[in-house]
PDB file of C-alpha atoms in Angstrom:
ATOM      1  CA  UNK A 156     -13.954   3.724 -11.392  1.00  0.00           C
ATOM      2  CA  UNK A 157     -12.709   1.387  -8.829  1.00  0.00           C
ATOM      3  CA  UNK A 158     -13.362   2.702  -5.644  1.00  0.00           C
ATOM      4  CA  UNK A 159     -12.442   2.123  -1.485  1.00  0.00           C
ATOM      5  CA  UNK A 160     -14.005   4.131   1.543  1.00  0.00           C
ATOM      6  CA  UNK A 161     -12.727   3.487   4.737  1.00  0.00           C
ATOM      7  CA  UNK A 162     -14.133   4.717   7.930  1.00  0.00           C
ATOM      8  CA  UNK A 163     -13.298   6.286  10.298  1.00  0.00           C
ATOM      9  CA  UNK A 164     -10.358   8.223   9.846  1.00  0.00           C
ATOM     10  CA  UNK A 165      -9.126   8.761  13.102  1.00  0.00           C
ATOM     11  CA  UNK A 166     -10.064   6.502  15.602  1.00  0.00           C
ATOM     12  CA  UNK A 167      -9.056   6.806  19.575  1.00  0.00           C
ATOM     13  CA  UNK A 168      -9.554   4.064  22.224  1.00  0.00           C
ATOM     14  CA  UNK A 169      -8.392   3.174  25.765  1.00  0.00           C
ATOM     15  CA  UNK A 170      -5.774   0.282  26.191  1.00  0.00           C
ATOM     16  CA  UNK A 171      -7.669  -2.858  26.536  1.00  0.00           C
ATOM     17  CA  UNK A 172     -10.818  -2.181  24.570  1.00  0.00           C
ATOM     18  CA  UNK A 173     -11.505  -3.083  20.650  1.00  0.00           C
ATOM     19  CA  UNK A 174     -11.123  -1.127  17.890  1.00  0.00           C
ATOM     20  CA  UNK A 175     -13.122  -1.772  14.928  1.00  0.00           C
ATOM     21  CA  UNK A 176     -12.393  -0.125  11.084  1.00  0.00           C
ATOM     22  CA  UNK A 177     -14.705  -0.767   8.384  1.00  0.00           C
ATOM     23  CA  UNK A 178     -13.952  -0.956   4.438  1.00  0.00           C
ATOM     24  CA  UNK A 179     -16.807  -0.724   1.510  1.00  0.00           C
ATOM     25  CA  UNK A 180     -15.689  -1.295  -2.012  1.00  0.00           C
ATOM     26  CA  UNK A 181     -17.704  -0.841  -5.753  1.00  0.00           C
ATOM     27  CA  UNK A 182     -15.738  -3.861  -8.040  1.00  0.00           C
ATOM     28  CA  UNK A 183     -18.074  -6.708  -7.269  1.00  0.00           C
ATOM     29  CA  UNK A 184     -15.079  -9.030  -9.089  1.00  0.00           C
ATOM     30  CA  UNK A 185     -13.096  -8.290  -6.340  1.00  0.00           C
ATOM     31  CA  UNK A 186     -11.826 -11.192  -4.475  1.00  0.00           C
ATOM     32  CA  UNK A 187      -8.709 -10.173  -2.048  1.00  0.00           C
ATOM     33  CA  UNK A 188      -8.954  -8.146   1.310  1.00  0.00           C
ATOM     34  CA  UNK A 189      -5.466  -7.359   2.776  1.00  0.00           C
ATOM     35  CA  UNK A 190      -4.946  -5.173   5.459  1.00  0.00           C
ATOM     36  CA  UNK A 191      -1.586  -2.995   6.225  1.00  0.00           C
ATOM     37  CA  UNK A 192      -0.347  -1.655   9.055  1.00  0.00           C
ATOM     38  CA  UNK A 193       2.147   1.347   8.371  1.00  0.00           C
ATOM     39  CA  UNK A 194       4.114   3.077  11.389  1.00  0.00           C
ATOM     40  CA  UNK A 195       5.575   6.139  11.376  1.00  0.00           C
ATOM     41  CA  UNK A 196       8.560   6.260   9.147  1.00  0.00           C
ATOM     42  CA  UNK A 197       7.993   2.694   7.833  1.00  0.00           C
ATOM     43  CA  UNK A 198       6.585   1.111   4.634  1.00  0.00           C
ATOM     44  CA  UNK A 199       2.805  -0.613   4.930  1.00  0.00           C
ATOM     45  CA  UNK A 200       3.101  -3.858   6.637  1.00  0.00           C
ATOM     46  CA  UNK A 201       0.758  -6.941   5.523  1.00  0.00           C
ATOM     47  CA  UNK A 202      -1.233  -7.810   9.204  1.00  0.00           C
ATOM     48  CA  UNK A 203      -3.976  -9.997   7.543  1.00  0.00           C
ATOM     49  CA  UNK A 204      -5.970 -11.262   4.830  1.00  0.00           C
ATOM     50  CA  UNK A 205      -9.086 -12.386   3.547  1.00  0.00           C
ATOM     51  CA  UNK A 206     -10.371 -14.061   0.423  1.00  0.00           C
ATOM     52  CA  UNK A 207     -13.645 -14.517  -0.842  1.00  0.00           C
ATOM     53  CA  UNK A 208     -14.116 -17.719  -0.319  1.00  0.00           C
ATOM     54  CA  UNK A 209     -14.039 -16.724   3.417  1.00  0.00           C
ATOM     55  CA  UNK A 210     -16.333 -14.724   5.614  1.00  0.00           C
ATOM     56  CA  UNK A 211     -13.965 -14.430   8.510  1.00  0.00           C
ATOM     57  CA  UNK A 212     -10.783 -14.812   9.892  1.00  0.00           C
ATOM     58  CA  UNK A 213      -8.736 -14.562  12.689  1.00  0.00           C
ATOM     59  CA  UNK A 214      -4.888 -14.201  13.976  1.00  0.00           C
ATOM     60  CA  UNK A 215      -4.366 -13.820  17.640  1.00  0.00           C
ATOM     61  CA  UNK A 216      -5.891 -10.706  18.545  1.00  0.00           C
ATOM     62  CA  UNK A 217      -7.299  -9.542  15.042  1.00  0.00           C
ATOM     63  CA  UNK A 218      -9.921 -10.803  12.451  1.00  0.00           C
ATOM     64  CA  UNK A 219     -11.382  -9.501   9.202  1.00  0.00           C
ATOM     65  CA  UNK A 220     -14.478 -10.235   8.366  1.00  0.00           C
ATOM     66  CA  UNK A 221     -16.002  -9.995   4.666  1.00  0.00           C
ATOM     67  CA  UNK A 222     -19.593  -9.262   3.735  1.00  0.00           C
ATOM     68  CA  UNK A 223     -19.881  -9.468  -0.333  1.00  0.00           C
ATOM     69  CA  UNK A 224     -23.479  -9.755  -0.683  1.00  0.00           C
ATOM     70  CA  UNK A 225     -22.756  -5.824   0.580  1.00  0.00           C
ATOM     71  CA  UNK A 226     -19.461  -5.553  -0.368  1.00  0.00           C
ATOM     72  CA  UNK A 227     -18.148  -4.480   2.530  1.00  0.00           C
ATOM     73  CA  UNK A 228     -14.841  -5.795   5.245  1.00  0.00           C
ATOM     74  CA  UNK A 229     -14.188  -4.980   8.436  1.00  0.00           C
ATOM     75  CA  UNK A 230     -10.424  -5.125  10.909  1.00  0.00           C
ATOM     76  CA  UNK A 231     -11.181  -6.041  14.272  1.00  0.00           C
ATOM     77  CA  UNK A 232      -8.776  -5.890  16.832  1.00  0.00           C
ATOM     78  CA  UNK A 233      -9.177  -7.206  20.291  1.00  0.00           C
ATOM     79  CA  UNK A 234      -7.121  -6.001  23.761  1.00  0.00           C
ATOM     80  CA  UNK A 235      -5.732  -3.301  22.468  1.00  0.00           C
ATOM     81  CA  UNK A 236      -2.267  -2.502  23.430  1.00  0.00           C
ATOM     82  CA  UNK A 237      -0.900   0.731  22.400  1.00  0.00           C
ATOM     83  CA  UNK A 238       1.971  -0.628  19.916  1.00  0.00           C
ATOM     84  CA  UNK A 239      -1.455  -1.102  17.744  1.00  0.00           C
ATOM     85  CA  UNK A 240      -0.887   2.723  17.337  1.00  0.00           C
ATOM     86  CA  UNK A 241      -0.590   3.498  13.382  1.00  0.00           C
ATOM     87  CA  UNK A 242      -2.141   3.939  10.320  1.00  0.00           C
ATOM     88  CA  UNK A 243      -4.584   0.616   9.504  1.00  0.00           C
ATOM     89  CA  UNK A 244      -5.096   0.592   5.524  1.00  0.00           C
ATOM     90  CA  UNK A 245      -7.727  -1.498   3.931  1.00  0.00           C
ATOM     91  CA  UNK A 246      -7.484  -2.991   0.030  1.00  0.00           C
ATOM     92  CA  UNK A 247      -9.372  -4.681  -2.560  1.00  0.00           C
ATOM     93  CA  UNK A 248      -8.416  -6.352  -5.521  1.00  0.00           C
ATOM     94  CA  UNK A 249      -9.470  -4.735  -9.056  1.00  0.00           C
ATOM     95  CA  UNK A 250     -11.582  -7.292 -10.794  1.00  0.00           C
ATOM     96  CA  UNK A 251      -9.742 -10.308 -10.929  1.00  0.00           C
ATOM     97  CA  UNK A 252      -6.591  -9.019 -11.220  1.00  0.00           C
ATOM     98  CA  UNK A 253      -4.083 -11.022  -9.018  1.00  0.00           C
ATOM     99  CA  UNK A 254      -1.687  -8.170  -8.462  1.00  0.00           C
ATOM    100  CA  UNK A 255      -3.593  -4.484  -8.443  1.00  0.00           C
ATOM    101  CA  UNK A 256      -5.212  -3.367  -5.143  1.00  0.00           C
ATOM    102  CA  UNK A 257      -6.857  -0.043  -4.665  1.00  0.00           C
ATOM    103  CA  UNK A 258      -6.290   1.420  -0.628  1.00  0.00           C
ATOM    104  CA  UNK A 259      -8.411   2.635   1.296  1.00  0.00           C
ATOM    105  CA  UNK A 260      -7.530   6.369   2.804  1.00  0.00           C
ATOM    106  CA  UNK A 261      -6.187   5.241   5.854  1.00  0.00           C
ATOM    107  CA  UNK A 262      -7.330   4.676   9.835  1.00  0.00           C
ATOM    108  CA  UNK A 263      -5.141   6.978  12.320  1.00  0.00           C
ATOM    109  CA  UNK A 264      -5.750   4.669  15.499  1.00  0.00           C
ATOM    110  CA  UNK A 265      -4.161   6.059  18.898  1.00  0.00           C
ATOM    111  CA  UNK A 266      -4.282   3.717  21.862  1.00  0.00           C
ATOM    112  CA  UNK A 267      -4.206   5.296  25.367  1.00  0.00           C
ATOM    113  CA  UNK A 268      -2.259   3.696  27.840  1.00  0.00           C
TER     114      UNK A 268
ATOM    115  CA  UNK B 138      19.342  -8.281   2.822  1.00  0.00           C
ATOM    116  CA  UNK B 139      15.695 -10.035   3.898  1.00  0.00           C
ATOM    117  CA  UNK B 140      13.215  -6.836   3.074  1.00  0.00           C
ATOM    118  CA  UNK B 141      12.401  -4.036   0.161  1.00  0.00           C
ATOM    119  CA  UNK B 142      15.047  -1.778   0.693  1.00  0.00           C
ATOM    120  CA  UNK B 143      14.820   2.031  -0.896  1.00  0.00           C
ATOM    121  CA  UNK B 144      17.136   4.899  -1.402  1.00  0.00           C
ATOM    122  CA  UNK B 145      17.183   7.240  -0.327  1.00  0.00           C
ATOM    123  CA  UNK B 146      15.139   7.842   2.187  1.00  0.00           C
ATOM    124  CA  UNK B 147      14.483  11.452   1.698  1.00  0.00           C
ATOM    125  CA  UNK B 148      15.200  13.801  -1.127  1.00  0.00           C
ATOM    126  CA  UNK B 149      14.560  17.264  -1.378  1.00  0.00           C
ATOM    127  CA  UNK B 150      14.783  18.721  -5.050  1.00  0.00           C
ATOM    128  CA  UNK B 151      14.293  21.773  -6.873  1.00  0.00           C
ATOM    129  CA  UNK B 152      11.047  22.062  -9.609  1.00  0.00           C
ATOM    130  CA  UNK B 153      12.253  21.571 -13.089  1.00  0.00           C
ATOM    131  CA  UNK B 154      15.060  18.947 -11.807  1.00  0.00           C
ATOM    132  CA  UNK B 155      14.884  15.044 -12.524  1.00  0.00           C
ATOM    133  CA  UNK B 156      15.210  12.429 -10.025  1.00  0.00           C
ATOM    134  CA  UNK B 157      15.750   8.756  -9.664  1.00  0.00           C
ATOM    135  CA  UNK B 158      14.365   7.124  -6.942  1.00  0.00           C
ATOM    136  CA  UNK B 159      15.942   3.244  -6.501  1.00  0.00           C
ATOM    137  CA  UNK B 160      14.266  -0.059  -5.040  1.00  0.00           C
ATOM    138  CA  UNK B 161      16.086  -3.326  -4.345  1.00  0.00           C
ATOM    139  CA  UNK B 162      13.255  -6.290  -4.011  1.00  0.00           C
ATOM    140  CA  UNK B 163      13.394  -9.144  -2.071  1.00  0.00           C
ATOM    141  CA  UNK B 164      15.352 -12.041  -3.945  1.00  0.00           C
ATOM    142  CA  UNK B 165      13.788 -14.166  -6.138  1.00  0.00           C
ATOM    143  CA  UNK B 166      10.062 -11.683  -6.252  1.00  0.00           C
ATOM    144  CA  UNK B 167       9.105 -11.586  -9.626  1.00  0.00           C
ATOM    145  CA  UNK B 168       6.944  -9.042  -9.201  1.00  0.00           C
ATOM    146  CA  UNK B 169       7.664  -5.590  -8.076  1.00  0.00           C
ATOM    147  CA  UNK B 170       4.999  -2.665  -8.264  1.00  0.00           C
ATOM    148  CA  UNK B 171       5.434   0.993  -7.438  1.00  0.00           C
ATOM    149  CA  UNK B 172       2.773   3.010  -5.612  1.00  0.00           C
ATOM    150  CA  UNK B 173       2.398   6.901  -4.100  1.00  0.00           C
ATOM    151  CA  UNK B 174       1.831   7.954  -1.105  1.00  0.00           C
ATOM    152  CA  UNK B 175       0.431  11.686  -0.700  1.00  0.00           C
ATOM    153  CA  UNK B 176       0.376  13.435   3.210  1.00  0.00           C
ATOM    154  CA  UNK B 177      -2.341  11.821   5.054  1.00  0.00           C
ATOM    155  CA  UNK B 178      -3.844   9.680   1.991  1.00  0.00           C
ATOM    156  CA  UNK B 179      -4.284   5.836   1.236  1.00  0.00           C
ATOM    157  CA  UNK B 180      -1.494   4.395  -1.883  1.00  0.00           C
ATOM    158  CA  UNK B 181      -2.150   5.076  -5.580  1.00  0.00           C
ATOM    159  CA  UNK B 182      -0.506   2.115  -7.801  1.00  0.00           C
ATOM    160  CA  UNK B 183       1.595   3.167 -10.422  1.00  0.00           C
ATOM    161  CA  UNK B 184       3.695   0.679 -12.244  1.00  0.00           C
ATOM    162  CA  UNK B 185       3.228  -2.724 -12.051  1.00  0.00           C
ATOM    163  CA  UNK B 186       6.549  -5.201 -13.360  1.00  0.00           C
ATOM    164  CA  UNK B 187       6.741  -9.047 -13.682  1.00  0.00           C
ATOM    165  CA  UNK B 188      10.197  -9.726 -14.603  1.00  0.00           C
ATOM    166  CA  UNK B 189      11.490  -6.959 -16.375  1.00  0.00           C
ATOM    167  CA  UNK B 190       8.749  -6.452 -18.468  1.00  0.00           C
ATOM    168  CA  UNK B 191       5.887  -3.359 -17.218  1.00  0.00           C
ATOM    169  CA  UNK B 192       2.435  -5.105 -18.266  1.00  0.00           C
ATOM    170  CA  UNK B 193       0.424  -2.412 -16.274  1.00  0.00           C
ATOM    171  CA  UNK B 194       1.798   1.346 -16.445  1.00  0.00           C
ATOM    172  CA  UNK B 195      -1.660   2.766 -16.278  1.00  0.00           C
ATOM    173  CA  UNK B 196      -1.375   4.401 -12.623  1.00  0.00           C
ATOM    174  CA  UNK B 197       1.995   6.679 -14.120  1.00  0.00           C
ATOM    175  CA  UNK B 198       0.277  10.021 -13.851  1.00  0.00           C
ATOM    176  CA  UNK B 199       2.228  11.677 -16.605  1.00  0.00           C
ATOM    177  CA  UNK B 200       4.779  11.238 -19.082  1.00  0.00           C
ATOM    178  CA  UNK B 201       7.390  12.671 -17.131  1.00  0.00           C
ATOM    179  CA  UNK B 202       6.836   9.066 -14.594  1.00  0.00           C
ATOM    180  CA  UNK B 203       9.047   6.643 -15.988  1.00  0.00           C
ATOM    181  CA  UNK B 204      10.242   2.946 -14.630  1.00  0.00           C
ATOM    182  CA  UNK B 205      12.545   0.185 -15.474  1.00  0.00           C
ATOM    183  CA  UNK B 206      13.606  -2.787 -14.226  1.00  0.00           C
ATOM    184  CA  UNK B 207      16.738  -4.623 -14.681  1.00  0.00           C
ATOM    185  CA  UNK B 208      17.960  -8.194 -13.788  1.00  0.00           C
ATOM    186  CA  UNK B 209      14.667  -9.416 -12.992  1.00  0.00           C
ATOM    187  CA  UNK B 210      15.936  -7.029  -9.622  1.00  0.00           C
ATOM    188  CA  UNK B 211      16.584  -3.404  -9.043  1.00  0.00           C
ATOM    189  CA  UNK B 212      14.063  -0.916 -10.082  1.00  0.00           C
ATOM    190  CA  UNK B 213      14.037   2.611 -10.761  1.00  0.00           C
ATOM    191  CA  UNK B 214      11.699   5.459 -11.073  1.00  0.00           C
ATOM    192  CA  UNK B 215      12.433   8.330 -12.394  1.00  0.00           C
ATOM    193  CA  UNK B 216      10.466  11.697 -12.593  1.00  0.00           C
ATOM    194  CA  UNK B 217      11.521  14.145 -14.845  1.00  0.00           C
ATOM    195  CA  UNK B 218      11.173  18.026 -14.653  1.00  0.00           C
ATOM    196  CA  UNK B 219       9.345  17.811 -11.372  1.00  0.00           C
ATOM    197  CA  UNK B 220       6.818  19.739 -10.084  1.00  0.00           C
ATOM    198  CA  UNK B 221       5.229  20.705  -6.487  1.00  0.00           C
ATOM    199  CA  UNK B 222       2.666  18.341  -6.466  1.00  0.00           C
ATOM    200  CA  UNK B 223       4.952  15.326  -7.426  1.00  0.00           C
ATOM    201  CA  UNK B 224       5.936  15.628  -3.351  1.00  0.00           C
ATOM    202  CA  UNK B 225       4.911  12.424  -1.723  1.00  0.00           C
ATOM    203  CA  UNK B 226       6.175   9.161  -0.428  1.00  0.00           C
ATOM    204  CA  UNK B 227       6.898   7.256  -3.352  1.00  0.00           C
ATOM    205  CA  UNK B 228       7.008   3.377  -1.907  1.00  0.00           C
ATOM    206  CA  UNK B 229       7.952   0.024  -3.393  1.00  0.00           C
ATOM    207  CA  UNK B 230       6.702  -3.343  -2.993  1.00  0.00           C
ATOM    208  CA  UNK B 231       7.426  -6.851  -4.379  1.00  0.00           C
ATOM    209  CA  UNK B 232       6.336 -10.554  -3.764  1.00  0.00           C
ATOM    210  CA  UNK B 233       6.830 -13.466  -4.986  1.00  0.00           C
ATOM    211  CA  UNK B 234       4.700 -14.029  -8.332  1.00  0.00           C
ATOM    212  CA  UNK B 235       2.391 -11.482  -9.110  1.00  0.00           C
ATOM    213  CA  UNK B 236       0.625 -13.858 -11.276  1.00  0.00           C
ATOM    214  CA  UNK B 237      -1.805 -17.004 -10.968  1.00  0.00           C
ATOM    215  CA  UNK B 238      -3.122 -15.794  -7.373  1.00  0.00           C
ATOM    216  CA  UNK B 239      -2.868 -12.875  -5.553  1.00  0.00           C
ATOM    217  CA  UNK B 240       0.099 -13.271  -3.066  1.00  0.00           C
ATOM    218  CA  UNK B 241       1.479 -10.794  -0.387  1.00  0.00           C
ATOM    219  CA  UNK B 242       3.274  -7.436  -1.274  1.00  0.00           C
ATOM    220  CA  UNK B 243       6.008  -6.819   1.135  1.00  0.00           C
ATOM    221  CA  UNK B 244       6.559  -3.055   1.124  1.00  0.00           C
ATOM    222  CA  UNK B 245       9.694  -0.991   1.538  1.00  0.00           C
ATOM    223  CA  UNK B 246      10.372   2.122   3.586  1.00  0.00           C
ATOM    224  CA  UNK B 247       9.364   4.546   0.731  1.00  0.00           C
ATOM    225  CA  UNK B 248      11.485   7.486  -0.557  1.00  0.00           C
ATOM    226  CA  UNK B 249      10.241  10.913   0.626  1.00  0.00           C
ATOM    227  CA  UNK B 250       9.820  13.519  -1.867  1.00  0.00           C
ATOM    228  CA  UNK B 251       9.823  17.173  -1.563  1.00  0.00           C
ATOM    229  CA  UNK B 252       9.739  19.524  -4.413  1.00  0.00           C
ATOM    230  CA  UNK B 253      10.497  22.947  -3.661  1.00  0.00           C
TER     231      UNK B 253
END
């Protein structure tokens, strides 16, 4: 079946540097890329998307970019400050469904001060 | 109020007891979609409503899942007889059409779930 890995799982960086997650997915029909932030105690919160029609995009201090020849997606965030500290989830699509997404697992990033 | 609101926010239940866990979507969403959340793992869809109608039930695990939706609003999910393993986050989300283009799912604060 439908299926997303995300790497890493944990991920630890000093304040200031970048922090990098990637995504791979197996539905070649897919064709939306959002990614969640989700806090402790909080529901997942939409931080940016990508369609694709798009290879990259950016917002500030993140970007996604989308490879579907290889069918994989990738969160970048720049200067990182540590209120990035939370649990990054990736998602795809199924098919061409406009509403189901499969997740990915989850990033745990920690930013030290 | 402007987001997904839940309730409650925890419950703790015995095995073999039903529960009802409620979501309130953002006015006017169409679409409203329920997903679960296990310790340390990504979401698993479950239910997926437009209106009041449930085109896509295939992520309910079991028949003891159940959802409705009334009003073109509130939802509910109820799991009957529960067991150990139906502890998790159990988390809401709704947006605006659901249909004709993927748009945004805002997410609620989820209902934590403990079966003892």
């Amino acid at each position: 079946g439908e299926n997303v890995e995300q790497h890493p799982s944990t991920l630890s960086v000093q304040e200031g540097d970048s922090a990098v997650i990637k995504c791979t997915y197996s539905d070649s029909a897919s064709n939306y890329f959002p990614w969640y932030k989700q806090e402790l105690g909080k529901g997942p919160q939409l931080i940016i998307d990508i369609r694709s029609n798009v290879g990259e995009k950016k917002d500030q201090r993140i970007a996604v970019t989308l490879n579907k020849t290889a069918k994989h997606f990738s969160l970048h965030i720049t200067e990182t400050q540590p209120e990035d500290s939370a649990v990054y989830f990736c998602a795809a699509s199924i098919g061409d469904s406009s509403y189901k997404l499969i997740f990915g697992s989850g990033t745990r990033l920690l930013v030290r001060p | 109020g402007a987001g997904v609101s839940q309730s409650p926010s925890n419950k703790v239940t015995e095995k073999g007891k039903d529960v009802e866990l409620r979501c309130d979507p953002i006015s006017g969403h169409t679409a409203l979609y329920w997903y679960r959340q296990r310790l340390g793992q990504g979401l698993e869809f479950l239910i997926y409503f437009q209106g009041n109608s449930a085109p896509d039930k295939s992520g309910l695990p079991s028949d003891r899942f159940s959802a409705e939706r009334t009003g073109e609003s509130v939802s509910t999910l109820t799991i009957q007889r529960t067991q150990q393993e139906d502890s998790a986050v159990y988390l809401c989300a709704s947006s605006l059409v659901g249909t004709g283009g993927t748009d945004t799912q805002y997410f609620g604060p989820g209902t934590r779930l403990t079966v003892l």
